[in-house]
Amino acid sequence: MARTKDYYEFKPYNVARWTIWGAFALLLLVAPLVFTSSLGHTMLSQMGIAIIVCLSYNMILGQGGMLSFGHAVYSGMGSFLAIHTLNLVSKGGWAIPVSLIPIVGGLSGMLVAVLFGYVTTKKAATPFAMITLGIGELVWASSLMFPEFFGGEGGISSNRVAGPKPLGITFGPQIQLYYLIAFYTFVCTAAMFAFTRTPLGRMLNAVRDNPERVEFVGYDTQKVRYIAFILSAFFAGISGGLAALNFEIVTSEVVSAPRSGAYLLFTFLGGATFFFGPIIGGVLLVLAGVLLSELTKAWLLYLGLIFLFMVMYAPGGIASLIMMNLRVASFGRLKELWVSYLALAFTALVALLGAAAIIEMVYHLQLNAALGPKLQFLGASLDARGVDSWFGAAFVMLTGVALFEVARRHYVHQWDEIQEFIEKEMKRREAL
Amino acid sequence: MLQIDNLHAFYGKSHVLHGVRFEVGEGEIVALLGRNGSGRSTTAKAVMGMVECTGDVLWKGQPLVGRKPYEIAHLGLGYVPENRDIFPRLTVHQNLMLGQKGARARKQAASAGARGRWSFDDMYGMFPRLKERQHTEAGVLSGGEQQMLTLCRTLMGDPSLIIIDEPTEGLAPKIVELVAEYLKTLKSRGVSVLLIEQKLTIALSISDRALVMGHGSIVFQGTPETLRGDAYIRKEWLEV
Amino acid sequence: MEFFTISLLNGISYGLLLFMLSSGLTLIFSMMGVLNFAHASFYMLGAYFAFSATQFLGYFPALLVAPLVVGVLGALFEKYALRRVHKYGHVPELLITFGLSFIVLEMVQLVWGTSSVDYRVPALLSGPLFTLYGTQFPLYRGFMMLVAVLMLVAIWLLLTRTRIGLVIQAALTHPDTVEALGHNVPRVFMLVFGGGAALAGLAGVIGGNAFVTEPGMAATVGSVIFVVVVVGGMGSLAGAFVASLLIGILQTFAVGVDASLMGALQVAGWSITPQTFGYALWKLKISQIAPILPYVFLVLILIFRPKGLLGTREG
Amino acid sequence: MGRDPGIHRKRDEAEGSLVSDGTPIALELKDVRKSFGRTEIIRGCSLQVQQGERVAVIGPNGAGKSTLFNLISGRFAPTSGQVLLNGHRIEGKKPFEINRLGLSRSFQITNIFPKLSVFENLRCGVLWSLGYKYTFLRFLADLDDANERAEQLLEMIRLHKKRDVLAVNLTYAEQRALEVGITIAGGANVILLDEPTAGMSRAETRRFIDLIKEVTAGKTLLTVEHDMGVVFGLADKIAVVVYGEIIAYDTPENVRANQRVQEAYLGSVIATQQAGTST
Amino acid sequence: QKGETVRIAFMDPLSGPFANVGQNQLKSWQYIAERYSGKNAAGVKFEVVGFDNKGSPQESLNTLKAAIDQGFRYVTQGNGSGAATAILDAVAKHNERNPGKEVVYLNYAAVDPALTNEKCDYWHFRLDADTSMKMEALTSFMKEQPKVKSVFLINQNYSHGHQVAKYFRDAIARKRPDVKVVGEDLHPIGSVKDFAPYVAKIKQSGADTIVTGNWGQDLTLLVKALNDAGLKIPMYTYYAGVTGTPTALAAGGDSEVYVVAYGHANQTGEMGQIGQEFLKKFNDDYYTYATYNGIQLLSAAMAKAKSTDPVKVAKSLEGLSVKSFAGDVTMRASDHQLQQAMYITKWQKAKPGEYSVEKTGYTFVPIKQMDPYVSSTPTSCQMKRPSAG
Ligand SMILES: Nc1ncnc2c1ncn2[C@@H]1O[C@H](COP(=O)(O)OP(=O)(O)OP(=O)(O)O)[C@@H](O)[C@H]1O
Ligand SMILES: Nc1ncnc2c1ncn2[C@@H]1O[C@H](COP(=O)(O)OP(=O)(O)OP(=O)(O)O)[C@@H](O)[C@H]1O
Ligand SMILES: CC(C)C[C@H](N)C(=O)O
Ligand SMILES: [Mg+2]
Ligand SMILES: [Mg+2]
């Protein structure tokens, strides 16, 4: 499965590209009309924010090969400076329109990166990773030690309804803010995509692949990394600024190590090798954070398992899974697979159901045993002390696993056959 | 000693060897010739269990197909890869140490009748240049030095059969001569050699038999003399 | 003098503890190139297993059993998960250990609950070892130091008296070639990972009761052990040892230093008042940042000597 | 189209001889030495290469040929001595600074951008010399000159059929060609090739040498080679490096006749043949 | 209102490092809610539903949105002043921007004084005593301890730690000017593994008393280090009673630890009964006594307002007094800070009949109870009340 990562590139000015960007814009526009609850709106807003920050992270990870453990420093500092600015605005000090506050965040992130990036990007690979870890820990620790700037435990809060209000847009209602975020998301995504097609963007790839050779074609690798790092921090800062507007409070968690870790994990989960991977990652980041934990107390366990399996079976992230299937589709053979996919999905669901029931019962026993052995699981009522429930869950799980294995074998066989066909076909076309 | 029959090898889906068949006898130097890409290196890797393959490879009567490379090495086969796979961060001396087999494997070999044939001193005697550089990281050695090192490293494992893939690649003419001499010494010490070479002159001058490979199978077997005399084979399968 | 001696003792013993925590990580990191984020989780597992084993077997058998179990778990993880992602490079390796750390954390909470467990120092080892200027030096700390030194010696012997170290380093770049030379590479990798995990487990057995055995214990030691490994120099066990001691002593003495930039500036004739810009920074005392000094140290070391104290190469 | 190295020229560093017999000197070494630890690997090399000359560097393995290239191209700094490129001292400068002054090199061990396509590899080689530097405000697709040049190079190294293949998926010989392609891409006028034909078959070598001749026409070329056929076919002059010293630097004929060279390098083949065995 | 169900959204960490505390407190709320459902002044039923905010202020805002979407009009939270500030702020904005859908926030444990001073808000009611109040009580007790002469302050380097240090200096200067602060340390929160150096410093300073606001492992490790070094001096703390800490304290051996709190484990009467039943039911200690006050206050306010509408209930909560387990408590109208009695308890081996905390065989025995006025502190709050109400 891993061998099928192939070179993929949007051709300039083609129809597909316009369609994709158009669809993206449309999606941003209509999403809040579909998910209308107030939680839905905040989540959509947060997704926009997460998309920007994951994409900005991937500028250095996926495109520059720089593994950073401290990306939250830049988005977080963007947040802090943005909220301080917002406070100045509401005190009537400055007359910056609220819609430009994210730019302030971006510039602040950039400024911090100019400072820290100078030392971090002198190095690459592991030393780089470790310096970012160190700086991340330092900033995080400082954020609690300097309440004057970081606001201590309570953080800095503000009110986004402030400053000039053109056209009566106050950004008070979440929906107005959502559209501001959506606008930024679209523009930033486009800008970051554009970056990949510029000389610096390309040299950044070259630096990732073979820094030594880059030096021999005239480029200073440190400088390439440094500039890219600063640009990435700019976008991170924008996302931080948007987050400040969205939450109207900024606390030290925004610069924390777990936050940096989440960016790394989800960017990777989305797929670092493709430009659009982090977009998926950003969406998942919010979904996992907000919804998964509402569904189950065992969410951390599920998250851990998902990562484990994703890294093992789809190290290119979700984006790579999509691209592989698109490739199959472009050879007109995807339709043969959908039955298999249905079978896989269904059997996996069954297995998952059983496994989840077991996990939930274990959690119940450990955490809530006192509330009685009964628990509700997806509408069914389970008895955590009853042999029946355990037996039933195990039975469901095992059946699911067994069927899944059957389906999987069949699928793998089919998949291999199609890949073989594609390879032959490509050779044939090449020969033409 | 080594009998190969109907060997097929694959890289993923691509079928590279199509029924290779030949033998290497005890104390023999056999040259395996052929153009680039004809499958010689793949044959070597297949014997060592490093590529997916089917067919029969018998070593002193034991089947090798399906075994792990280290098991095959324990049985007394040595392999010198073509791309100078030295271990760049280890010193020359450490590289040689890794050529030696683990204690258990040595015991196993000893009980099977093998004696340690090669020592560090032999190696350093053979290539004094290596002795000079023995505490240097192998990664900074010159291309030619690396080539010498790979050869010596494999010899440290006291193989009964050594498969050498393009040992003279990148070596100065003088050293090429030296290597050729050493291959003869190997033979005199009872080691069989399967030599994969591009340079016809050398290959033919030291080998007992020559094989020519083309498109994944053996297209010629015979003595060096016959090959020298066979203009057709040379033209068709060796020159471009 | 009194403060100095006691601080030095404290510093050394803390340094040795750090070494104990990070030796397994050094082993895995330097030899396999894997940044094992789950190392601290193995440490935690060691503590919990020891807690349970102590109840059934007593402390000293637990000292043996718990690391073994952790080691086996580590080896299994290597065999069934880590090995599969090895070919994709360092980042996926790192992420899979990340995932593992979540899973271990949840499992621990499921089995032993969410609060701390009552894992105590055995009576035989509690009490003071000696008393110096009226301050007791606990016997258990002495025991900890002893074990750390034994660990150092054992790993040292393993690395210098066997070729395992060489095999692994070589296999990092050319696994096929190493195998063709007759070394069972996968098994060696598994052993090293298992061994590293076992060392973490051992540290857990000893650290768990010296400190607190609770689900958060992995997170608290998580990143500082990376500092030790990196500061010492990747690939250098001796470096890790020196770095541990250095960081231990540095940190301990820093706690005693109440100097601040403000003080220094005032000596230089500048006056700093709460109105001065950045007052919070100027008034920060060295003692206040002692526990985060390792990170400062890490950043400085990587900038000025990226190989680490005793390392031979970068990254 | 070469580029004018004068753009980057720093006046204060210009010194040394520019002309010997009328043609300017492109590259000059003055008593260059290099030690690694305690071992001196390059032990006082001096050399003058005129503009437009093709020089082959030969010598036994480990003599220091690649090291010499590394010193010139800035991979290492010499322990002592001077290196002059078009009269400017470049020793101790960073590789990219030297490259910007108009010197480019290839590597003995293939050194390309594995995850970029062949075309991208070449374009990376082109960008700096056309003055695009670190810009991120223009699209690559709009850089007509860069794209055109990269396409040209593709044709030159005969990889146009593999334009969009990832470099890592090329065969060895193709990678070697790409290696040379990247090296010449920047239009440098002093070019260093380290064993460009290693690993190629006779026929490929022959084709490749023609290609090198073609693409380096009018430029100064230094190349390390072991294949004497190639050396004598290609070089105007031969430098023989033995044990860190240049023991001869002359025309091919004279080098061939040189007694010391015979002993140290070439003659060995004949010598051993006469002596029979020599264990 | 009678028979109506009042749903309360509980938002605190239910996963992650502080899950143990959050889980326990959720159970406390649910237990008390169930116990008094129907059997209260207003005759309403209570239902408490847990939301996991993971201890994060930003996540708290999400859970708040989720809760409001699901129709909750009462929310409660306590672990962490960061999340508390975020919720207070968000509730204020929500109520302002969505009239008719007001939400009331009961803060049962976040003790940053700012929440009832400069940041105070009409919709926020604090059931716990804030840092300054506890310090008033603690220093009032210390005033009577002649042993206390020189004090060492060791605290976590963040707002709570800063406040503990600051309020101690203020209060002790007023009450016992002769007591000297011989040393003060602030250390980063949660990152000290070895407290031995701090103990050496304490010893060197010659202090005879330690005052600390540390919690969690920053407290247990400190106590362990003190024991290890054989430095047996009394320690005055805020949070020795929090889940997990007693276990760790017990493992460390005997030490003289005092805790200031608005309740304690060895209550008699109904509260004692609740503790016992809770233990039997959940195999866990009941220590979040504010849950009791919370439910009592709510039901009294609902009875008074004859409605469960948050706007009315909030109004009637102001200045409301109810009978608590330790006398009367009053929700001060000026800042919505509950005025209540305070206790000083001491950590020691449990005698028969005393409550064995976390089954350690140790307990916190009350050695002093102080009336509400003792710990009452002034407020700088300028409460903005909704114009309609
Ligand atoms: N890793 C690989 N994946 C796919 N195909 C491969 C791989 N290695 C070699 N091949 C193909 O297998 C065939 C035989 O290669 P092999 O290396 O055995 O040839 P060779 O005779 O040793 O040539 P050379 O002179 O280049 O060493 C070639 O067509 C080559 O393209
Ligand atoms: N970084 C280094 N550190 C130590 N020794 C080095 C280093 N680089 C090169 N050497 C040594 O310098 C000597 C010359 O190496 P070099 O690569 O220049 O040889 P070469 O002439 O190119 O040989 P070949 O034709 O075999 O490639 C070798 O002995 C090598 O080990
Ligand atoms: C350990 C690592 C994550 C990386 C390692 N230093 C390397 O780049 O080879
Ligand atoms: Mg080959
Ligand atoms: Mg060379």
Short mmCIF file of C-alpha atoms in Angstrom, two decimals, chain A residues 187-424:
data_model
loop_
_atom_site.label_atom_id
_atom_site.label_comp_id
_atom_site.label_asym_id
_atom_site.label_seq_id
_atom_site.Cartn_x
_atom_site.Cartn_y
_atom_site.Cartn_z
CA VAL A 187 -7.49 33.44 1.86
CA CYS A 188 -4.84 31.82 4.05
CA THR A 189 -5.34 28.44 2.44
CA ALA A 190 -5.00 29.98 -0.98
CA ALA A 191 -1.96 31.93 0.09
CA MET A 192 -0.29 28.89 1.57
CA PHE A 193 -1.08 26.87 -1.49
CA ALA A 194 0.36 29.61 -3.64
CA PHE A 195 3.46 29.51 -1.51
CA THR A 196 4.11 25.91 -2.50
CA ARG A 197 4.42 27.03 -6.09
CA THR A 198 6.92 29.78 -5.56
CA PRO A 199 10.69 29.54 -5.82
CA LEU A 200 11.09 29.65 -2.05
CA GLY A 201 8.40 27.01 -1.59
CA ARG A 202 10.17 24.71 -4.01
CA MET A 203 13.56 25.27 -2.45
CA LEU A 204 12.00 24.45 0.89
CA ASN A 205 11.12 21.03 -0.52
CA ALA A 206 14.66 20.71 -1.77
CA VAL A 207 16.01 21.58 1.66
CA ARG A 208 13.81 18.90 3.15
CA ASP A 209 15.04 16.29 0.69
CA ASN A 210 18.72 17.06 0.55
CA PRO A 211 19.95 20.13 2.37
CA GLU A 212 23.53 19.51 1.42
CA ARG A 213 22.92 19.66 -2.28
CA VAL A 214 20.91 22.83 -1.89
CA GLU A 215 24.03 24.57 -0.69
CA PHE A 216 25.71 23.60 -3.92
CA VAL A 217 23.07 25.15 -6.12
CA GLY A 218 23.51 28.53 -4.51
CA TYR A 219 21.03 28.59 -1.65
CA ASP A 220 21.69 29.11 2.01
CA THR A 221 19.68 26.34 3.64
CA GLN A 222 19.46 28.14 6.96
CA LYS A 223 17.99 31.14 5.30
CA VAL A 224 15.47 29.07 3.38
CA ARG A 225 14.37 27.42 6.61
CA TYR A 226 14.34 30.70 8.48
CA ILE A 227 12.15 32.53 5.99
CA ALA A 228 9.77 29.61 5.69
CA PHE A 229 9.60 29.38 9.47
CA ILE A 230 8.69 33.04 9.75
CA LEU A 231 6.03 32.75 7.08
CA SER A 232 4.59 29.71 8.75
CA ALA A 233 4.49 31.59 12.03
CA PHE A 234 2.65 34.41 10.30
CA PHE A 235 -0.19 32.11 9.36
CA ALA A 236 -0.08 30.43 12.75
CA GLY A 237 -0.38 33.88 14.28
CA ILE A 238 -3.39 34.67 12.13
CA SER A 239 -5.07 31.57 13.38
CA GLY A 240 -4.14 32.60 16.90
CA GLY A 241 -5.66 36.00 16.33
CA LEU A 242 -8.85 34.44 15.05
CA ALA A 243 -8.93 32.16 18.08
CA ALA A 244 -8.63 35.18 20.31
CA LEU A 245 -11.65 36.71 18.61
CA ASN A 246 -13.57 33.49 18.71
CA PHE A 247 -13.07 32.65 22.38
CA GLU A 248 -12.61 36.22 23.61
CA ILE A 249 -10.25 34.79 26.18
CA VAL A 250 -6.68 33.64 25.87
CA THR A 251 -5.05 31.54 28.55
CA SER A 252 -1.67 29.93 28.79
CA GLU A 253 -2.95 26.69 27.33
CA VAL A 254 -2.62 28.22 23.87
CA VAL A 255 1.16 28.06 24.08
CA SER A 256 1.28 24.71 25.84
CA ALA A 257 3.14 21.59 24.82
CA PRO A 258 -0.03 19.51 24.50
CA ARG A 259 -1.33 22.08 22.05
CA SER A 260 1.83 21.83 19.98
CA GLY A 261 1.56 18.08 20.17
CA ALA A 262 -2.01 18.19 18.91
CA TYR A 263 -0.97 20.22 15.88
CA LEU A 264 1.68 17.68 15.09
CA LEU A 265 -0.57 14.67 15.57
CA PHE A 266 -3.47 15.97 13.60
CA THR A 267 -1.44 17.42 10.78
CA PHE A 268 0.08 14.01 10.42
CA LEU A 269 -3.23 12.25 10.72
CA GLY A 270 -4.66 14.43 7.97
CA GLY A 271 -1.62 13.74 5.85
CA ALA A 272 1.56 15.76 5.75
CA THR A 273 2.59 14.69 2.29
CA PHE A 274 -0.28 16.41 0.57
CA PHE A 275 -1.18 20.03 0.67
CA PHE A 276 -4.78 19.42 1.63
CA GLY A 277 -3.98 16.83 4.32
CA PRO A 278 -3.80 19.32 7.17
CA ILE A 279 -7.23 20.64 6.21
CA ILE A 280 -8.62 17.25 7.08
CA GLY A 281 -6.39 17.23 10.13
CA GLY A 282 -7.75 20.55 11.30
CA VAL A 283 -11.33 19.39 10.97
CA LEU A 284 -10.57 16.21 12.85
CA LEU A 285 -8.75 18.13 15.56
CA VAL A 286 -11.92 19.98 16.42
CA LEU A 287 -14.18 16.97 16.00
CA ALA A 288 -12.01 14.82 18.23
CA GLY A 289 -11.61 17.53 20.82
CA VAL A 290 -15.21 18.54 21.10
CA LEU A 291 -17.34 15.63 20.01
CA LEU A 292 -15.37 12.52 20.79
CA SER A 293 -15.00 13.49 24.41
CA GLU A 294 -18.73 14.11 24.61
CA LEU A 295 -19.47 10.66 23.25
CA THR A 296 -17.26 8.64 25.51
CA LYS A 297 -15.03 8.94 28.50
CA ALA A 298 -12.58 6.62 26.83
CA TRP A 299 -11.86 9.16 24.10
CA LEU A 300 -8.17 9.34 24.87
CA LEU A 301 -7.93 5.60 24.49
CA TYR A 302 -9.73 5.72 21.18
CA LEU A 303 -7.53 8.55 20.03
CA GLY A 304 -4.42 6.64 20.96
CA LEU A 305 -5.64 3.57 19.13
CA ILE A 306 -6.58 5.57 16.06
CA PHE A 307 -3.10 7.04 15.91
CA LEU A 308 -1.47 3.71 16.41
CA PHE A 309 -3.39 2.12 13.59
CA MET A 310 -3.19 5.09 11.26
CA VAL A 311 0.56 5.31 11.60
CA MET A 312 0.88 1.59 11.04
CA TYR A 313 -1.47 1.18 8.14
CA ALA A 314 -1.72 4.58 6.49
CA PRO A 315 1.41 6.50 7.32
CA GLY A 316 0.56 9.05 4.66
CA GLY A 317 -2.50 10.08 6.62
CA ILE A 318 -6.05 10.27 5.44
CA ALA A 319 -5.03 12.40 2.48
CA SER A 320 -2.93 9.56 1.13
CA LEU A 321 -5.85 7.17 1.41
CA ILE A 322 -7.96 9.58 -0.57
CA MET A 323 -5.30 10.10 -3.19
CA MET A 324 -4.76 6.39 -3.66
CA ASN A 325 -8.42 5.90 -4.29
CA LEU A 326 -8.53 8.88 -6.60
CA ARG A 327 -5.77 7.24 -8.57
CA VAL A 328 -7.80 4.09 -8.82
CA ALA A 329 -10.77 6.18 -9.86
CA SER A 330 -8.77 7.95 -12.53
CA PHE A 331 -8.10 4.57 -14.05
CA GLY A 332 -11.80 3.93 -13.89
CA ARG A 333 -11.68 1.07 -11.47
CA LEU A 334 -13.01 2.53 -8.27
CA LYS A 335 -16.49 1.24 -8.93
CA GLU A 336 -15.32 -2.32 -8.56
CA LEU A 337 -14.23 -1.56 -5.07
CA TRP A 338 -17.26 -0.02 -3.52
CA VAL A 339 -18.85 -3.30 -2.57
CA SER A 340 -15.66 -4.19 -0.78
CA TYR A 341 -15.63 -0.84 0.92
CA LEU A 342 -19.18 -1.32 2.07
CA ALA A 343 -18.30 -4.75 3.38
CA LEU A 344 -15.22 -3.41 5.11
CA ALA A 345 -17.08 -0.53 6.64
CA PHE A 346 -19.91 -2.70 7.82
CA THR A 347 -17.76 -5.42 9.34
CA ALA A 348 -15.48 -2.84 10.91
CA LEU A 349 -18.49 -1.18 12.41
CA VAL A 350 -19.65 -4.44 13.89
CA ALA A 351 -16.24 -5.16 15.35
CA LEU A 352 -16.00 -1.64 16.66
CA LEU A 353 -19.40 -1.87 18.22
CA GLY A 354 -18.43 -4.96 20.12
CA ALA A 355 -15.08 -3.56 21.14
CA ALA A 356 -16.58 -0.25 22.15
CA ALA A 357 -19.20 -1.98 24.26
CA ILE A 358 -16.45 -3.83 26.08
CA ILE A 359 -14.38 -0.70 26.55
CA GLU A 360 -17.37 1.20 27.81
CA MET A 361 -18.20 -1.54 30.28
CA VAL A 362 -14.66 -1.58 31.59
CA TYR A 363 -14.71 2.17 32.00
CA HIS A 364 -18.04 1.95 33.66
CA LEU A 365 -16.79 -0.61 36.14
CA GLN A 366 -13.74 1.44 36.94
CA LEU A 367 -15.32 4.87 37.14
CA ASN A 368 -18.99 4.51 37.80
CA ALA A 369 -19.41 1.11 39.34
CA ALA A 370 -21.31 2.70 42.16
CA LEU A 371 -24.04 3.96 39.88
CA GLY A 372 -25.07 0.36 39.42
CA PRO A 373 -23.90 -2.10 36.85
CA LYS A 374 -26.28 -0.84 34.19
CA LEU A 375 -25.09 1.51 31.52
CA GLN A 376 -26.52 2.88 28.35
CA PHE A 377 -24.56 2.27 25.21
CA LEU A 378 -25.96 3.59 21.94
CA GLY A 379 -29.44 3.03 23.12
CA ALA A 380 -28.86 -0.50 24.33
CA SER A 381 -28.63 -1.13 28.00
CA LEU A 382 -25.69 -3.19 29.12
CA ASP A 383 -25.05 -4.87 32.41
CA ALA A 384 -21.39 -4.46 33.22
CA ARG A 385 -21.59 -7.25 35.78
CA GLY A 386 -23.68 -9.57 33.71
CA VAL A 387 -22.12 -12.44 31.83
CA ASP A 388 -24.62 -11.87 29.02
CA SER A 389 -23.45 -8.41 28.19
CA TRP A 390 -19.82 -9.40 28.18
CA PHE A 391 -20.49 -12.49 26.21
CA GLY A 392 -22.67 -10.62 23.78
CA ALA A 393 -20.19 -7.82 23.28
CA ALA A 394 -17.34 -10.24 22.82
CA PHE A 395 -19.39 -12.24 20.39
CA VAL A 396 -20.28 -9.19 18.36
CA MET A 397 -16.69 -8.06 18.36
CA LEU A 398 -15.26 -11.40 17.34
CA THR A 399 -17.81 -11.89 14.63
CA GLY A 400 -17.01 -8.44 13.37
CA VAL A 401 -13.30 -9.11 13.43
CA ALA A 402 -13.67 -12.42 11.65
CA LEU A 403 -15.92 -11.01 8.96
CA PHE A 404 -13.68 -8.02 8.63
CA GLU A 405 -10.71 -10.26 8.05
CA VAL A 406 -12.58 -12.09 5.32
CA ALA A 407 -13.58 -8.84 3.71
CA ARG A 408 -10.10 -7.46 4.09
CA ARG A 409 -8.47 -10.42 2.39
CA HIS A 410 -10.80 -10.11 -0.48
CA TYR A 411 -10.22 -6.41 -0.67
CA VAL A 412 -6.43 -6.66 -0.51
CA HIS A 413 -6.53 -9.14 -3.31
CA GLN A 414 -8.67 -6.85 -5.41
CA TRP A 415 -6.58 -3.85 -4.56
CA ASP A 416 -3.33 -5.54 -5.51
CA GLU A 417 -4.81 -6.65 -8.74
CA ILE A 418 -5.91 -3.12 -9.57
CA GLN A 419 -2.56 -1.67 -8.62
CA GLU A 420 -0.87 -4.15 -10.89
CA PHE A 421 -3.19 -3.16 -13.66
CA ILE A 422 -2.46 0.50 -13.08
CA GLU A 423 1.26 -0.05 -13.15
CA LYS A 424 1.04 -1.96 -16.39
#
